[in-house]
Amino acid sequence: MKYNKLTGRLVADWTPKLDFTDATLIYASYARGYKAGGFNPGIQPGLDVQSSYLPESIDAFELGTKNTLLGGTLQANADAWYYNYKDLQVSAIENNTSVNQNIDAKLWGVEGEFFWAPATDWQFNLSVGTTHSSIGNSELVDDRNPTAGREDVVLIKDGTLGTTIGQNCVIYLLPGQTLTPADNAAFQAYLNANVPQLSGVFFDPPGGSSALAAHGVAHTNFGSCAALPEALLNPFGYSRVDPTGHGTSSGAFVNLKGNQLQNTPDFTISVGAQYTFHLGGDYTLVPRADYYWQTNMYGRIFNDPSDRIGSWGVANAQVTLNAPENMWYVTGWIKNIGNNNNITGEYLASSTSGLYTNAFIGDPRTYGVTAGIHF
């Protein structure tokens, strides 16, 4: 596997003299980035998972300005940016193995950063940002919805002993075929009676197929993904190959066009303030408080309702005692004052593990003391 790509960055700066600022920089930049492709780990036979993934590239554009105002007491920066990803590498869990896949995506947004010191001892900061993302015309299998709501797709839950239990796969109805309970029962009976090595290939889950159908998963059975040759499937109107070309034996593709990228909130804001108290003997005491908040986002690129992560915020505070000439300092601090369980990201486990969602939670309320010496 060999890849070659030209990368680099081009920047243009302009420093105009403006009446309403002390100093101004306006800049524009273009950058080309690149990440090499690679090989995916091995996975259970019978599942169509790509053995390799493509290199990722990005074209990044930015237009911004940095300004000093009000006699040097206010720093105001702002920028607008646009990222165009080609073959963005995204990860998924397949059969307890992490594999990489590729999609196209675009991101764009506006950011602002402000620092204000209205008096010698006061300092305030504010950062705001808005980010939008849109996935291109890309298709992948949603492990949480392998049939993609299609009536011509049959979900198979691999229950074969000696394999990784519970992996999902699908088979497809051939064009012109219809699926009825009688057809399905005849197919199961034929396999179990006439093909000894496939005895028990299909069997109803506890509660019958309707137990899963009641939750929106139509035409569902348990069986063996690896032991489903076309010669046995075709006479009964099935195939492991999607006749529409929009699926694999792992599942029917979902078109992601227009979906948001994972972990991309539309809006974020961060504010902070501090004040310096001057004590005797040139000691200073500096209390500070910060707060961060973000809107809701999705934990996966499929944007299923269960992928939605709610908005959250976190507040922190600290007090620092500084020695004369900053020879040493002692800081008492507390993080996540509200002790909130903020979900910062998540991933969906393989169907062999029951498709549970593993959530990443921010640190709980923590507090402590930090000391240091400046040399």
mmCIF file with all atom_site columns, C-alpha atoms in Angstrom, residues 98-295:
data_model
loop_
_atom_site.group_PDB
_atom_site.id
_atom_site.type_symbol
_atom_site.label_atom_id
_atom_site.label_alt_id
_atom_site.label_comp_id
_atom_site.label_asym_id
_atom_site.label_entity_id
_atom_site.label_seq_id
_atom_site.pdbx_PDB_ins_code
_atom_site.Cartn_x
_atom_site.Cartn_y
_atom_site.Cartn_z
_atom_site.occupancy
_atom_site.B_iso_or_equiv
_atom_site.pdbx_formal_charge
_atom_site.auth_seq_id
_atom_site.auth_comp_id
_atom_site.auth_asym_id
_atom_site.auth_atom_id
_atom_site.pdbx_PDB_model_num
ATOM 1   C CA . SER A 1 98  ? -12.703 -1.416  15.389 1.00 0.00 ? 98  SER A CA 1
ATOM 2   C CA . VAL A 1 99  ? -12.673 -0.781  11.635 1.00 0.00 ? 99  VAL A CA 1
ATOM 3   C CA . ASN A 1 100 ? -12.217 2.413   9.632  1.00 0.00 ? 100 ASN A CA 1
ATOM 4   C CA . GLN A 1 101 ? -14.495 3.544   6.817  1.00 0.00 ? 101 GLN A CA 1
ATOM 5   C CA . ASN A 1 102 ? -14.559 6.610   4.558  1.00 0.00 ? 102 ASN A CA 1
ATOM 6   C CA . ILE A 1 103 ? -17.106 9.358   3.938  1.00 0.00 ? 103 ILE A CA 1
ATOM 7   C CA . ASP A 1 104 ? -17.067 12.829  2.377  1.00 0.00 ? 104 ASP A CA 1
ATOM 8   C CA . ALA A 1 105 ? -17.994 15.797  4.557  1.00 0.00 ? 105 ALA A CA 1
ATOM 9   C CA . LYS A 1 106 ? -17.950 19.578  4.790  1.00 0.00 ? 106 LYS A CA 1
ATOM 10  C CA . LEU A 1 107 ? -17.710 21.795  7.872  1.00 0.00 ? 107 LEU A CA 1
ATOM 11  C CA . TRP A 1 108 ? -17.958 25.555  8.170  1.00 0.00 ? 108 TRP A CA 1
ATOM 12  C CA . GLY A 1 109 ? -18.350 28.079  10.922 1.00 0.00 ? 109 GLY A CA 1
ATOM 13  C CA . VAL A 1 110 ? -17.548 31.399  12.576 1.00 0.00 ? 110 VAL A CA 1
ATOM 14  C CA . GLU A 1 111 ? -15.544 31.980  15.754 1.00 0.00 ? 111 GLU A CA 1
ATOM 15  C CA . GLY A 1 112 ? -14.931 34.970  17.999 1.00 0.00 ? 112 GLY A CA 1
ATOM 16  C CA . GLU A 1 113 ? -12.435 35.428  20.819 1.00 0.00 ? 113 GLU A CA 1
ATOM 17  C CA . PHE A 1 114 ? -12.330 38.480  23.084 1.00 0.00 ? 114 PHE A CA 1
ATOM 18  C CA . PHE A 1 115 ? -10.075 39.485  25.973 1.00 0.00 ? 115 PHE A CA 1
ATOM 19  C CA . TRP A 1 116 ? -10.816 42.677  27.931 1.00 0.00 ? 116 TRP A CA 1
ATOM 20  C CA . ALA A 1 117 ? -8.887  44.258  30.796 1.00 0.00 ? 117 ALA A CA 1
ATOM 21  C CA . PRO A 1 118 ? -10.865 47.447  31.606 1.00 0.00 ? 118 PRO A CA 1
ATOM 22  C CA . ALA A 1 119 ? -8.702  48.125  34.655 1.00 0.00 ? 119 ALA A CA 1
ATOM 23  C CA . THR A 1 120 ? -5.347  46.890  35.886 1.00 0.00 ? 120 THR A CA 1
ATOM 24  C CA . ASP A 1 121 ? -6.822  44.246  38.167 1.00 0.00 ? 121 ASP A CA 1
ATOM 25  C CA . TRP A 1 122 ? -9.832  43.106  36.116 1.00 0.00 ? 122 TRP A CA 1
ATOM 26  C CA . GLN A 1 123 ? -9.727  40.575  33.280 1.00 0.00 ? 123 GLN A CA 1
ATOM 27  C CA . PHE A 1 124 ? -12.609 39.142  31.242 1.00 0.00 ? 124 PHE A CA 1
ATOM 28  C CA . ASN A 1 125 ? -12.606 36.661  28.376 1.00 0.00 ? 125 ASN A CA 1
ATOM 29  C CA . LEU A 1 126 ? -15.285 35.430  25.976 1.00 0.00 ? 126 LEU A CA 1
ATOM 30  C CA . SER A 1 127 ? -15.126 32.816  23.222 1.00 0.00 ? 127 SER A CA 1
ATOM 31  C CA . VAL A 1 128 ? -18.047 31.918  20.968 1.00 0.00 ? 128 VAL A CA 1
ATOM 32  C CA . GLY A 1 129 ? -18.269 29.612  17.996 1.00 0.00 ? 129 GLY A CA 1
ATOM 33  C CA . THR A 1 130 ? -20.829 28.236  15.603 1.00 0.00 ? 130 THR A CA 1
ATOM 34  C CA . THR A 1 131 ? -20.132 25.095  13.581 1.00 0.00 ? 131 THR A CA 1
ATOM 35  C CA . HIS A 1 132 ? -22.146 23.449  10.849 1.00 0.00 ? 132 HIS A CA 1
ATOM 36  C CA . SER A 1 133 ? -21.395 20.105  9.236  1.00 0.00 ? 133 SER A CA 1
ATOM 37  C CA . SER A 1 134 ? -22.868 18.151  6.356  1.00 0.00 ? 134 SER A CA 1
ATOM 38  C CA . ILE A 1 135 ? -21.940 14.686  5.160  1.00 0.00 ? 135 ILE A CA 1
ATOM 39  C CA . GLY A 1 136 ? -21.767 14.168  1.407  1.00 0.00 ? 136 GLY A CA 1
ATOM 40  C CA . ASN A 1 137 ? -23.390 11.481  -0.711 1.00 0.00 ? 137 ASN A CA 1
ATOM 41  C CA . SER A 1 138 ? -21.943 8.576   1.296  1.00 0.00 ? 138 SER A CA 1
ATOM 42  C CA . GLU A 1 139 ? -23.458 5.200   2.179  1.00 0.00 ? 139 GLU A CA 1
ATOM 43  C CA . LEU A 1 140 ? -22.631 2.995   5.161  1.00 0.00 ? 140 LEU A CA 1
ATOM 44  C CA . VAL A 1 141 ? -24.322 0.250   7.179  1.00 0.00 ? 141 VAL A CA 1
ATOM 45  C CA . ASP A 1 142 ? -25.960 1.427   10.405 1.00 0.00 ? 142 ASP A CA 1
ATOM 46  C CA . ASP A 1 143 ? -25.346 -1.429  12.846 1.00 0.00 ? 143 ASP A CA 1
ATOM 47  C CA . ARG A 1 144 ? -28.329 -0.314  14.893 1.00 0.00 ? 144 ARG A CA 1
ATOM 48  C CA . ASN A 1 145 ? -30.567 -0.581  11.824 1.00 0.00 ? 145 ASN A CA 1
ATOM 49  C CA . PRO A 1 146 ? -29.021 -3.165  9.452  1.00 0.00 ? 146 PRO A CA 1
ATOM 50  C CA . THR A 1 147 ? -32.221 -3.604  7.410  1.00 0.00 ? 147 THR A CA 1
ATOM 51  C CA . ALA A 1 148 ? -32.471 0.182   6.870  1.00 0.00 ? 148 ALA A CA 1
ATOM 52  C CA . GLY A 1 149 ? -36.263 -0.157  7.064  1.00 0.00 ? 149 GLY A CA 1
ATOM 53  C CA . ARG A 1 150 ? -36.413 -2.037  3.774  1.00 0.00 ? 150 ARG A CA 1
ATOM 54  C CA . GLU A 1 151 ? -39.089 -4.727  3.349  1.00 0.00 ? 151 GLU A CA 1
ATOM 55  C CA . ASP A 1 152 ? -36.833 -6.801  1.072  1.00 0.00 ? 152 ASP A CA 1
ATOM 56  C CA . VAL A 1 153 ? -34.100 -7.259  3.700  1.00 0.00 ? 153 VAL A CA 1
ATOM 57  C CA . VAL A 1 154 ? -34.078 -10.086 6.261  1.00 0.00 ? 154 VAL A CA 1
ATOM 58  C CA . LEU A 1 155 ? -32.049 -9.734  9.439  1.00 0.00 ? 155 LEU A CA 1
ATOM 59  C CA . ILE A 1 156 ? -30.123 -12.820 10.587 1.00 0.00 ? 156 ILE A CA 1
ATOM 60  C CA . LYS A 1 157 ? -28.796 -13.006 14.139 1.00 0.00 ? 157 LYS A CA 1
ATOM 61  C CA . ASP A 1 158 ? -25.802 -15.372 14.110 1.00 0.00 ? 158 ASP A CA 1
ATOM 62  C CA . GLY A 1 159 ? -26.369 -17.977 16.822 1.00 0.00 ? 159 GLY A CA 1
ATOM 63  C CA . THR A 1 160 ? -23.880 -20.591 15.624 1.00 0.00 ? 160 THR A CA 1
ATOM 64  C CA . LEU A 1 161 ? -21.942 -22.255 18.431 1.00 0.00 ? 161 LEU A CA 1
ATOM 65  C CA . GLY A 1 162 ? -18.200 -21.886 18.151 1.00 0.00 ? 162 GLY A CA 1
ATOM 66  C CA . THR A 1 163 ? -18.408 -18.425 16.592 1.00 0.00 ? 163 THR A CA 1
ATOM 67  C CA . THR A 1 164 ? -18.786 -14.981 18.019 1.00 0.00 ? 164 THR A CA 1
ATOM 68  C CA . ILE A 1 165 ? -22.370 -15.212 19.181 1.00 0.00 ? 165 ILE A CA 1
ATOM 69  C CA . GLY A 1 166 ? -24.923 -12.665 18.085 1.00 0.00 ? 166 GLY A CA 1
ATOM 70  C CA . GLN A 1 167 ? -23.348 -10.971 15.065 1.00 0.00 ? 167 GLN A CA 1
ATOM 71  C CA . ASN A 1 168 ? -25.953 -9.483  12.720 1.00 0.00 ? 168 ASN A CA 1
ATOM 72  C CA . CYS A 1 169 ? -26.024 -10.094 8.984  1.00 0.00 ? 169 CYS A CA 1
ATOM 73  C CA . VAL A 1 170 ? -28.706 -9.790  6.328  1.00 0.00 ? 170 VAL A CA 1
ATOM 74  C CA . ILE A 1 171 ? -29.994 -11.546 3.219  1.00 0.00 ? 171 ILE A CA 1
ATOM 75  C CA . TYR A 1 172 ? -32.006 -9.965  0.430  1.00 0.00 ? 172 TYR A CA 1
ATOM 76  C CA . LEU A 1 173 ? -35.123 -10.949 -1.454 1.00 0.00 ? 173 LEU A CA 1
ATOM 77  C CA . LEU A 1 174 ? -34.501 -11.340 -5.165 1.00 0.00 ? 174 LEU A CA 1
ATOM 78  C CA . PRO A 1 175 ? -36.486 -9.060  -7.488 1.00 0.00 ? 175 PRO A CA 1
ATOM 79  C CA . GLY A 1 176 ? -40.085 -10.157 -7.931 1.00 0.00 ? 176 GLY A CA 1
ATOM 80  C CA . GLN A 1 177 ? -40.115 -12.223 -4.723 1.00 0.00 ? 177 GLN A CA 1
ATOM 81  C CA . THR A 1 178 ? -42.393 -11.704 -1.741 1.00 0.00 ? 178 THR A CA 1
ATOM 82  C CA . LEU A 1 179 ? -41.867 -12.873 1.803  1.00 0.00 ? 179 LEU A CA 1
ATOM 83  C CA . THR A 1 180 ? -44.669 -14.522 3.770  1.00 0.00 ? 180 THR A CA 1
ATOM 84  C CA . PRO A 1 181 ? -44.553 -16.436 7.068  1.00 0.00 ? 181 PRO A CA 1
ATOM 85  C CA . ALA A 1 182 ? -45.251 -19.657 5.142  1.00 0.00 ? 182 ALA A CA 1
ATOM 86  C CA . ASP A 1 183 ? -42.321 -19.016 2.769  1.00 0.00 ? 183 ASP A CA 1
ATOM 87  C CA . ASN A 1 184 ? -40.034 -18.333 5.685  1.00 0.00 ? 184 ASN A CA 1
ATOM 88  C CA . ALA A 1 185 ? -41.143 -21.469 7.539  1.00 0.00 ? 185 ALA A CA 1
ATOM 89  C CA . ALA A 1 186 ? -40.629 -23.604 4.417  1.00 0.00 ? 186 ALA A CA 1
ATOM 90  C CA . PHE A 1 187 ? -37.124 -22.250 3.986  1.00 0.00 ? 187 PHE A CA 1
ATOM 91  C CA . GLN A 1 188 ? -36.232 -23.036 7.601  1.00 0.00 ? 188 GLN A CA 1
ATOM 92  C CA . ALA A 1 189 ? -37.738 -26.537 7.393  1.00 0.00 ? 189 ALA A CA 1
ATOM 93  C CA . TYR A 1 190 ? -35.851 -27.325 4.182  1.00 0.00 ? 190 TYR A CA 1
ATOM 94  C CA . LEU A 1 191 ? -32.479 -26.312 5.605  1.00 0.00 ? 191 LEU A CA 1
ATOM 95  C CA . ASN A 1 192 ? -32.972 -28.143 8.865  1.00 0.00 ? 192 ASN A CA 1
ATOM 96  C CA . ALA A 1 193 ? -34.255 -31.349 7.238  1.00 0.00 ? 193 ALA A CA 1
ATOM 97  C CA . ASN A 1 194 ? -32.041 -31.651 4.156  1.00 0.00 ? 194 ASN A CA 1
ATOM 98  C CA . VAL A 1 195 ? -28.726 -30.033 5.029  1.00 0.00 ? 195 VAL A CA 1
ATOM 99  C CA . PRO A 1 196 ? -27.359 -31.721 8.182  1.00 0.00 ? 196 PRO A CA 1
ATOM 100 C CA . GLN A 1 197 ? -24.400 -29.377 8.529  1.00 0.00 ? 197 GLN A CA 1
ATOM 101 C CA . LEU A 1 198 ? -26.842 -26.467 8.570  1.00 0.00 ? 198 LEU A CA 1
ATOM 102 C CA . SER A 1 199 ? -29.306 -28.035 10.982 1.00 0.00 ? 199 SER A CA 1
ATOM 103 C CA . GLY A 1 200 ? -30.697 -25.265 13.111 1.00 0.00 ? 200 GLY A CA 1
ATOM 104 C CA . VAL A 1 201 ? -29.361 -22.570 10.815 1.00 0.00 ? 201 VAL A CA 1
ATOM 105 C CA . PHE A 1 202 ? -32.638 -20.719 11.243 1.00 0.00 ? 202 PHE A CA 1
ATOM 106 C CA . PHE A 1 203 ? -34.644 -20.639 14.434 1.00 0.00 ? 203 PHE A CA 1
ATOM 107 C CA . ASP A 1 204 ? -36.957 -18.157 16.066 1.00 0.00 ? 204 ASP A CA 1
ATOM 108 C CA . PRO A 1 205 ? -35.611 -16.044 18.923 1.00 0.00 ? 205 PRO A CA 1
ATOM 109 C CA . PRO A 1 206 ? -37.317 -16.303 22.318 1.00 0.00 ? 206 PRO A CA 1
ATOM 110 C CA . GLY A 1 207 ? -40.828 -15.011 21.908 1.00 0.00 ? 207 GLY A CA 1
ATOM 111 C CA . GLY A 1 208 ? -40.784 -15.647 18.164 1.00 0.00 ? 208 GLY A CA 1
ATOM 112 C CA . SER A 1 209 ? -39.965 -13.298 15.341 1.00 0.00 ? 209 SER A CA 1
ATOM 113 C CA . SER A 1 210 ? -42.801 -11.025 16.393 1.00 0.00 ? 210 SER A CA 1
ATOM 114 C CA . ALA A 1 211 ? -40.892 -10.139 19.547 1.00 0.00 ? 211 ALA A CA 1
ATOM 115 C CA . LEU A 1 212 ? -38.409 -8.223  17.418 1.00 0.00 ? 212 LEU A CA 1
ATOM 116 C CA . ALA A 1 213 ? -40.930 -7.151  14.809 1.00 0.00 ? 213 ALA A CA 1
ATOM 117 C CA . ALA A 1 214 ? -42.835 -5.361  17.555 1.00 0.00 ? 214 ALA A CA 1
ATOM 118 C CA . HIS A 1 215 ? -39.819 -3.070  17.887 1.00 0.00 ? 215 HIS A CA 1
ATOM 119 C CA . GLY A 1 216 ? -39.730 -2.214  14.204 1.00 0.00 ? 216 GLY A CA 1
ATOM 120 C CA . VAL A 1 217 ? -37.395 -4.997  13.011 1.00 0.00 ? 217 VAL A CA 1
ATOM 121 C CA . ALA A 1 218 ? -39.364 -6.824  10.334 1.00 0.00 ? 218 ALA A CA 1
ATOM 122 C CA . HIS A 1 219 ? -38.709 -10.352 8.999  1.00 0.00 ? 219 HIS A CA 1
ATOM 123 C CA . THR A 1 220 ? -36.220 -11.379 11.666 1.00 0.00 ? 220 THR A CA 1
ATOM 124 C CA . ASN A 1 221 ? -34.731 -14.782 12.476 1.00 0.00 ? 221 ASN A CA 1
ATOM 125 C CA . PHE A 1 222 ? -31.743 -16.209 14.280 1.00 0.00 ? 222 PHE A CA 1
ATOM 126 C CA . GLY A 1 223 ? -29.272 -18.223 12.217 1.00 0.00 ? 223 GLY A CA 1
ATOM 127 C CA . SER A 1 224 ? -25.740 -18.526 10.841 1.00 0.00 ? 224 SER A CA 1
ATOM 128 C CA . CYS A 1 225 ? -24.165 -15.760 8.785  1.00 0.00 ? 225 CYS A CA 1
ATOM 129 C CA . ALA A 1 226 ? -21.231 -17.763 7.471  1.00 0.00 ? 226 ALA A CA 1
ATOM 130 C CA . ALA A 1 227 ? -23.292 -20.824 6.391  1.00 0.00 ? 227 ALA A CA 1
ATOM 131 C CA . LEU A 1 228 ? -25.531 -19.175 3.836  1.00 0.00 ? 228 LEU A CA 1
ATOM 132 C CA . PRO A 1 229 ? -24.286 -20.089 0.331  1.00 0.00 ? 229 PRO A CA 1
ATOM 133 C CA . GLU A 1 230 ? -26.084 -18.652 -2.672 1.00 0.00 ? 230 GLU A CA 1
ATOM 134 C CA . ALA A 1 231 ? -26.933 -22.167 -3.913 1.00 0.00 ? 231 ALA A CA 1
ATOM 135 C CA . LEU A 1 232 ? -29.185 -22.656 -0.891 1.00 0.00 ? 232 LEU A CA 1
ATOM 136 C CA . LEU A 1 233 ? -30.580 -19.141 -0.777 1.00 0.00 ? 233 LEU A CA 1
ATOM 137 C CA . ASN A 1 234 ? -31.479 -18.581 -4.430 1.00 0.00 ? 234 ASN A CA 1
ATOM 138 C CA . PRO A 1 235 ? -34.102 -21.368 -4.818 1.00 0.00 ? 235 PRO A CA 1
ATOM 139 C CA . PHE A 1 236 ? -36.086 -19.755 -2.033 1.00 0.00 ? 236 PHE A CA 1
ATOM 140 C CA . GLY A 1 237 ? -35.795 -16.264 -3.488 1.00 0.00 ? 237 GLY A CA 1
ATOM 141 C CA . TYR A 1 238 ? -32.974 -15.020 -1.266 1.00 0.00 ? 238 TYR A CA 1
ATOM 142 C CA . SER A 1 239 ? -29.462 -13.753 -1.945 1.00 0.00 ? 239 SER A CA 1
ATOM 143 C CA . ARG A 1 240 ? -26.528 -12.530 0.123  1.00 0.00 ? 240 ARG A CA 1
ATOM 144 C CA . VAL A 1 241 ? -25.917 -9.933  -2.581 1.00 0.00 ? 241 VAL A CA 1
ATOM 145 C CA . ASP A 1 242 ? -28.138 -6.865  -2.607 1.00 0.00 ? 242 ASP A CA 1
ATOM 146 C CA . PRO A 1 243 ? -29.740 -6.770  -6.079 1.00 0.00 ? 243 PRO A CA 1
ATOM 147 C CA . THR A 1 244 ? -30.033 -2.977  -5.786 1.00 0.00 ? 244 THR A CA 1
ATOM 148 C CA . GLY A 1 245 ? -26.309 -2.599  -5.125 1.00 0.00 ? 245 GLY A CA 1
ATOM 149 C CA . HIS A 1 246 ? -26.954 -0.624  -1.935 1.00 0.00 ? 246 HIS A CA 1
ATOM 150 C CA . GLY A 1 247 ? -25.939 -3.108  0.729  1.00 0.00 ? 247 GLY A CA 1
ATOM 151 C CA . THR A 1 248 ? -23.672 -5.942  1.811  1.00 0.00 ? 248 THR A CA 1
ATOM 152 C CA . SER A 1 249 ? -24.209 -9.056  3.902  1.00 0.00 ? 249 SER A CA 1
ATOM 153 C CA . SER A 1 250 ? -23.519 -6.864  6.951  1.00 0.00 ? 250 SER A CA 1
ATOM 154 C CA . GLY A 1 251 ? -26.565 -4.737  6.210  1.00 0.00 ? 251 GLY A CA 1
ATOM 155 C CA . ALA A 1 252 ? -28.355 -2.426  3.812  1.00 0.00 ? 252 ALA A CA 1
ATOM 156 C CA . PHE A 1 253 ? -26.687 0.919   3.266  1.00 0.00 ? 253 PHE A CA 1
ATOM 157 C CA . VAL A 1 254 ? -28.048 4.131   4.745  1.00 0.00 ? 254 VAL A CA 1
ATOM 158 C CA . ASN A 1 255 ? -27.435 7.308   2.754  1.00 0.00 ? 255 ASN A CA 1
ATOM 159 C CA . LEU A 1 256 ? -25.814 9.838   5.084  1.00 0.00 ? 256 LEU A CA 1
ATOM 160 C CA . LYS A 1 257 ? -26.176 12.854  2.809  1.00 0.00 ? 257 LYS A CA 1
ATOM 161 C CA . GLY A 1 258 ? -26.934 15.960  4.867  1.00 0.00 ? 258 GLY A CA 1
ATOM 162 C CA . ASN A 1 259 ? -26.306 14.303  8.244  1.00 0.00 ? 259 ASN A CA 1
ATOM 163 C CA . GLN A 1 260 ? -24.207 16.052  10.877 1.00 0.00 ? 260 GLN A CA 1
ATOM 164 C CA . LEU A 1 261 ? -20.802 14.769  11.870 1.00 0.00 ? 261 LEU A CA 1
ATOM 165 C CA . GLN A 1 262 ? -20.517 13.261  15.321 1.00 0.00 ? 262 GLN A CA 1
ATOM 166 C CA . ASN A 1 263 ? -19.420 15.386  18.290 1.00 0.00 ? 263 ASN A CA 1
ATOM 167 C CA . THR A 1 264 ? -20.094 18.654  16.454 1.00 0.00 ? 264 THR A CA 1
ATOM 168 C CA . PRO A 1 265 ? -22.322 21.017  18.489 1.00 0.00 ? 265 PRO A CA 1
ATOM 169 C CA . ASP A 1 266 ? -23.837 23.899  16.537 1.00 0.00 ? 266 ASP A CA 1
ATOM 170 C CA . PHE A 1 267 ? -22.864 26.512  19.123 1.00 0.00 ? 267 PHE A CA 1
ATOM 171 C CA . THR A 1 268 ? -20.344 26.819  21.961 1.00 0.00 ? 268 THR A CA 1
ATOM 172 C CA . ILE A 1 269 ? -19.591 29.617  24.401 1.00 0.00 ? 269 ILE A CA 1
ATOM 173 C CA . SER A 1 270 ? -16.954 30.065  27.082 1.00 0.00 ? 270 SER A CA 1
ATOM 174 C CA . VAL A 1 271 ? -16.747 32.982  29.528 1.00 0.00 ? 271 VAL A CA 1
ATOM 175 C CA . GLY A 1 272 ? -14.327 33.787  32.322 1.00 0.00 ? 272 GLY A CA 1
ATOM 176 C CA . ALA A 1 273 ? -13.486 36.533  34.793 1.00 0.00 ? 273 ALA A CA 1
ATOM 177 C CA . GLN A 1 274 ? -10.834 37.219  37.406 1.00 0.00 ? 274 GLN A CA 1
ATOM 178 C CA . TYR A 1 275 ? -9.789  39.976  39.801 1.00 0.00 ? 275 TYR A CA 1
ATOM 179 C CA . THR A 1 276 ? -6.427  40.588  41.451 1.00 0.00 ? 276 THR A CA 1
ATOM 180 C CA . PHE A 1 277 ? -6.363  41.614  45.119 1.00 0.00 ? 277 PHE A CA 1
ATOM 181 C CA . HIS A 1 278 ? -3.124  43.256  46.245 1.00 0.00 ? 278 HIS A CA 1
ATOM 182 C CA . LEU A 1 279 ? -2.103  42.099  49.708 1.00 0.00 ? 279 LEU A CA 1
ATOM 183 C CA . GLY A 1 280 ? 0.633   43.396  51.948 1.00 0.00 ? 280 GLY A CA 1
ATOM 184 C CA . GLY A 1 281 ? 4.241   42.575  51.092 1.00 0.00 ? 281 GLY A CA 1
ATOM 185 C CA . ASP A 1 282 ? 3.520   42.420  47.314 1.00 0.00 ? 282 ASP A CA 1
ATOM 186 C CA . TYR A 1 283 ? 1.462   39.243  47.631 1.00 0.00 ? 283 TYR A CA 1
ATOM 187 C CA . THR A 1 284 ? -1.561  38.954  45.338 1.00 0.00 ? 284 THR A CA 1
ATOM 188 C CA . LEU A 1 285 ? -4.719  36.880  45.588 1.00 0.00 ? 285 LEU A CA 1
ATOM 189 C CA . VAL A 1 286 ? -6.490  36.115  42.298 1.00 0.00 ? 286 VAL A CA 1
ATOM 190 C CA . PRO A 1 287 ? -9.946  34.462  42.314 1.00 0.00 ? 287 PRO A CA 1
ATOM 191 C CA . ARG A 1 288 ? -11.198 33.271  38.918 1.00 0.00 ? 288 ARG A CA 1
ATOM 192 C CA . ALA A 1 289 ? -14.380 31.673  37.553 1.00 0.00 ? 289 ALA A CA 1
ATOM 193 C CA . ASP A 1 290 ? -15.045 30.056  34.146 1.00 0.00 ? 290 ASP A CA 1
ATOM 194 C CA . TYR A 1 291 ? -18.102 28.610  32.457 1.00 0.00 ? 291 TYR A CA 1
ATOM 195 C CA . TYR A 1 292 ? -18.459 26.579  29.237 1.00 0.00 ? 292 TYR A CA 1
ATOM 196 C CA . TRP A 1 293 ? -21.689 25.590  27.457 1.00 0.00 ? 293 TRP A CA 1
ATOM 197 C CA . GLN A 1 294 ? -22.526 23.798  24.206 1.00 0.00 ? 294 GLN A CA 1
ATOM 198 C CA . THR A 1 295 ? -25.687 22.896  22.312 1.00 0.00 ? 295 THR A CA 1
#
